[in-house]
Coordinates of C-alpha atoms and ligand atoms in Angstrom, one line a residue:
M292 CA 7.8 106.3 -1.6
R293 CA 7.2 104.3 -5.0
P294 CA 3.9 104.7 -6.4
K295 CA 3.4 100.8 -6.3
P296 CA 5.1 98.6 -3.6
I297 CA 8.0 95.9 -4.2
V298 CA 6.9 92.6 -2.9
A299 CA 10.0 90.4 -2.0
I300 CA 9.7 86.6 -1.4
D301 CA 12.2 84.9 0.0
G302 CA 12.6 81.2 1.0
P303 CA 14.2 77.8 0.6
A304 CA 14.3 75.7 -2.8
G305 CA 10.6 73.7 -2.7
A306 CA 8.3 76.1 -0.8
G307 CA 6.6 77.0 -3.9
K308 CA 8.2 80.2 -4.3
S309 CA 8.1 80.4 -8.2
T310 CA 4.5 79.3 -8.8
V311 CA 3.2 81.6 -5.5
A312 CA 5.2 84.8 -6.8
R313 CA 3.9 84.3 -10.3
R314 CA 0.7 84.2 -9.4
V315 CA 0.5 86.9 -6.9
A316 CA 2.2 89.0 -9.6
Q317 CA -0.7 88.2 -12.1
A318 CA -3.4 88.7 -9.9
L319 CA -1.7 92.2 -8.8
G320 CA -1.0 93.1 -12.4
F321 CA 2.7 93.3 -11.0
L322 CA 5.9 92.6 -12.9
Y323 CA 7.3 88.8 -12.0
V324 CA 11.1 88.5 -11.5
D325 CA 12.4 84.8 -10.9
T326 CA 16.1 85.7 -9.8
G327 CA 17.1 82.2 -9.4
A328 CA 16.4 82.1 -13.2
M329 CA 18.8 84.8 -13.8
Y330 CA 21.7 83.0 -11.7
R331 CA 20.6 79.5 -13.9
A332 CA 21.5 81.9 -17.2
I333 CA 25.0 82.9 -15.8
A334 CA 25.6 79.0 -14.9
W335 CA 24.3 78.2 -18.5
Q336 CA 26.6 80.7 -20.2
A337 CA 29.7 79.7 -18.2
D338 CA 29.0 76.2 -19.0
E339 CA 28.8 77.2 -22.5
L340 CA 32.2 79.3 -22.5
G341 CA 33.5 75.8 -20.9
L342 CA 34.2 77.4 -17.5
T343 CA 34.1 75.5 -14.2
P344 CA 32.8 76.8 -10.9
D345 CA 36.5 77.2 -9.8
D346 CA 37.3 79.5 -12.8
V347 CA 35.9 82.3 -10.5
E348 CA 37.7 85.6 -11.9
A349 CA 36.7 84.3 -15.5
I350 CA 32.8 83.8 -14.6
A351 CA 32.8 87.1 -12.6
A352 CA 34.4 89.0 -15.8
M353 CA 31.4 87.2 -18.0
A354 CA 28.8 88.1 -15.7
R355 CA 29.9 91.9 -15.7
Q356 CA 29.3 91.7 -19.3
S357 CA 26.3 89.8 -19.3
D358 CA 22.8 91.1 -20.1
V359 CA 20.2 89.1 -18.5
R360 CA 16.6 89.7 -19.3
L361 CA 13.2 88.6 -18.2
E362 CA 10.2 89.1 -20.8
E363 CA 6.6 87.9 -20.9
A364 CA 5.8 85.8 -23.7
P365 CA 2.1 86.7 -25.5
D366 CA 0.9 83.5 -23.5
G367 CA 1.7 84.9 -20.1
T368 CA 4.7 82.7 -19.6
Q369 CA 8.3 84.3 -18.8
R370 CA 11.1 84.0 -21.2
V371 CA 14.7 84.1 -19.8
F372 CA 17.2 85.9 -22.1
I373 CA 20.9 86.0 -22.0
N374 CA 22.7 88.4 -24.5
G375 CA 20.0 87.9 -26.6
V376 CA 20.1 84.0 -26.4
D377 CA 16.6 82.6 -25.3
V378 CA 17.7 79.9 -22.5
T379 CA 14.4 79.6 -20.8
D380 CA 14.2 75.5 -21.2
A381 CA 17.9 75.2 -21.1
I382 CA 18.6 76.7 -17.7
R383 CA 16.2 73.8 -16.3
A384 CA 18.5 70.8 -17.1
P385 CA 20.1 68.9 -14.2
R386 CA 23.7 70.0 -15.6
I387 CA 22.8 73.4 -14.8
S388 CA 20.8 72.9 -11.2
N389 CA 24.1 71.5 -10.3
L390 CA 26.0 74.2 -11.4
V391 CA 24.2 77.1 -10.1
S392 CA 24.8 76.9 -6.4
P393 CA 28.3 77.5 -6.7
I394 CA 28.2 80.0 -9.2
S395 CA 25.7 82.1 -7.5
A396 CA 28.1 82.0 -4.2
I397 CA 30.7 83.9 -6.4
P398 CA 30.8 87.6 -5.3
G399 CA 31.1 89.3 -8.9
V400 CA 28.1 87.2 -10.2
R401 CA 26.2 88.4 -7.0
A402 CA 27.0 91.9 -7.7
R403 CA 25.8 92.1 -11.2
M404 CA 22.6 90.2 -10.3
V405 CA 22.1 92.4 -7.9
E406 CA 22.4 95.4 -9.9
L407 CA 20.0 94.1 -12.9
Q408 CA 17.6 93.3 -10.0
R409 CA 17.5 96.6 -8.6
Q410 CA 17.2 98.2 -12.1
M411 CA 14.1 96.1 -12.9
G412 CA 12.4 96.3 -9.4
A413 CA 13.1 100.4 -9.0
P414 CA 9.8 101.7 -10.6
G415 CA 7.9 99.2 -7.9
G416 CA 4.8 97.0 -9.0
V417 CA 6.9 94.1 -9.1
V418 CA 6.7 90.7 -7.3
M419 CA 10.6 89.5 -7.0
E420 CA 11.5 86.1 -5.8
G421 CA 14.7 84.5 -4.5
R422 CA 16.9 84.0 -1.6
D423 CA 18.3 87.6 -0.7
I424 CA 15.8 89.7 -2.0
Q425 CA 14.3 91.3 1.3
T426 CA 17.9 91.1 3.1
V427 CA 20.0 92.4 0.4
V428 CA 18.6 93.3 -3.0
F429 CA 15.5 95.7 -1.7
P430 CA 15.8 95.9 2.2
D431 CA 13.3 98.8 2.0
A432 CA 10.8 96.7 0.0
E433 CA 7.4 97.4 1.4
V434 CA 6.2 93.7 1.4
K435 CA 8.6 91.1 2.8
I436 CA 7.2 87.2 2.7
F437 CA 9.4 84.5 4.0
L438 CA 7.9 81.6 2.2
T439 CA 8.7 77.9 4.0
A440 CA 7.6 74.6 4.5
S441 CA 8.9 71.6 6.4
P442 CA 11.5 69.4 5.0
A443 CA 9.2 66.6 4.9
E444 CA 6.7 68.4 3.0
R445 CA 8.9 69.9 0.5
A446 CA 10.2 66.6 0.0
R447 CA 7.0 65.2 -0.6
R448 CA 5.9 67.7 -3.4
R449 CA 9.3 66.9 -5.2
W450 CA 8.5 63.2 -5.1
R451 CA 5.4 63.9 -6.3
E452 CA 6.6 66.0 -9.0
L453 CA 9.2 63.6 -10.2
Q454 CA 6.2 60.8 -10.0
G455 CA 4.4 63.2 -12.5
R456 CA 7.4 62.8 -14.8
G457 CA 7.6 59.1 -14.4
V458 CA 11.0 59.3 -12.4
T459 CA 11.1 56.7 -9.6
A460 CA 13.2 58.5 -6.5
D461 CA 13.7 57.9 -2.9
L462 CA 11.7 60.2 -0.6
A463 CA 14.0 59.8 2.2
Q464 CA 17.0 60.6 0.1
I465 CA 15.2 63.7 -1.7
Q466 CA 14.7 64.9 2.1
R467 CA 18.0 64.5 3.0
D468 CA 19.4 66.2 -0.1
I469 CA 16.9 68.9 1.1
E470 CA 18.2 69.3 4.4
E471 CA 22.0 69.6 3.1
R472 CA 21.0 72.2 0.7
D473 CA 19.2 74.2 3.3
T474 CA 22.4 74.2 5.4
R475 CA 24.5 75.1 2.8
D476 CA 22.4 77.8 1.5
S477 CA 22.2 79.5 4.8
Q478 CA 25.9 79.2 6.2
R479 CA 27.4 80.3 3.0
D480 CA 29.3 83.8 3.7
M481 CA 27.6 85.5 0.5
S482 CA 23.9 86.5 0.9
P483 CA 23.0 83.2 3.1
L484 CA 19.4 82.7 3.0
S485 CA 17.9 84.3 6.1
K486 CA 14.8 86.0 7.0
A487 CA 14.5 89.9 7.2
A488 CA 13.5 90.9 11.0
D489 CA 10.7 92.9 9.5
A490 CA 9.3 89.9 7.4
I491 CA 6.1 88.0 7.4
E492 CA 6.7 84.2 7.5
V493 CA 4.2 82.1 5.7
N494 CA 4.7 78.1 6.3
T495 CA 2.6 76.4 3.3
D496 CA 2.6 73.2 4.9
G497 CA -0.9 72.0 4.6
L498 CA -1.9 75.0 2.1
T499 CA -3.1 74.9 -1.2
I500 CA -1.3 77.1 -3.9
E501 CA -4.9 79.2 -3.8
Q502 CA -4.5 79.6 0.1
V503 CA -1.1 80.7 0.0
V504 CA -1.6 83.4 -3.1
E505 CA -4.8 84.8 -1.5
R506 CA -3.1 85.1 1.9
I507 CA -0.2 87.0 0.3
I508 CA -2.5 89.4 -1.7
R509 CA -4.2 90.2 1.5
I510 CA -0.7 91.2 3.1
V511 CA 0.0 93.2 0.2
R512 CA -3.6 95.0 0.4
E513 CA -3.1 95.6 4.0
S514 CA 0.3 97.2 3.3
L515 CA -0.9 99.8 0.9
P516 CA -1.6 103.2 1.9
A517 CA -5.4 103.7 2.8
D518 CA -6.2 106.0 0.2
S519 CA -4.9 103.6 -2.6
S520 CA -6.2 100.2 -1.6
S521 CA -9.4 100.8 -3.6
G522 CA -7.4 101.2 -6.6
Ligands
DC692 O1 15.4 79.3 -7.1 P1 16.4 78.2 -8.2 O2 16.3 76.7 -7.8 O3 15.8 78.7 -9.7 O4 17.7 78.9 -7.9 C1 18.8 78.7 -8.7 C2 20.0 78.9 -7.6 O5 20.0 80.3 -7.4 C3 20.0 78.3 -6.3 O6 21.0 77.6 -6.1 C4 20.0 79.4 -5.4 C5 20.2 80.5 -6.1 N1 19.7 81.7 -6.1 C6 20.5 82.7 -5.2 O7 21.7 82.4 -4.7 N2 20.0 84.0 -4.7 C7 18.4 84.3 -5.4 N3 18.3 85.5 -5.3 C8 18.4 83.2 -6.2 C9 18.4 82.3 -6.6

């Protein structure tokens, strides 16, 4: 058994995974791994090389050679590097958000990312967040959380976030996009978004971030063997 657990958090976009996973990791003193950022880094590199999602073979070959790293900056934020280049901000561009979905569906890309994720998580003491962590990357994770929220709630959150950045958007359209993306993500052949049979589902509708974080920390503590829960 690992000395410290692996906490696998999966769920659809907009459920609050990143914020929650980061805070749970901070509270427990665990490493935080944002696997979506890793797929985004691959999409960024493919785009830099002028490849499009149809260039399946070339992208798979590129991914096999790619070194994706997550490092904690002195201020506690996480930086994302691909082959030594800091792409933390670049991978959040709308262009990359559009490219990453088809690129993350390429089997060779997934194989390489899963390999790197297993290396990072193997020692334990990690909170890893994504779509396939509890089903594919670490089916033996000590703690499996499936974080959800209703499409209406996720659309409202996204709408508020855009509002905050001064972007006007149509709430109904956002909700339709979310529902479409859910269908696509859960029906793809390769590692579809799905909940492990032994996962604990946490629905975040109407809960604050603090309440969700507290609930997950409690679940992690309860999963620890009795003799280590005080340490
Ligand atoms: O969570 P995010 O939006 O940053 O994820 C970016 C993309 O990567 C998204 O299209 C889903 C995909 N992804 C994946 O297929 N598997 C993961 N473990 C994490 C993300």
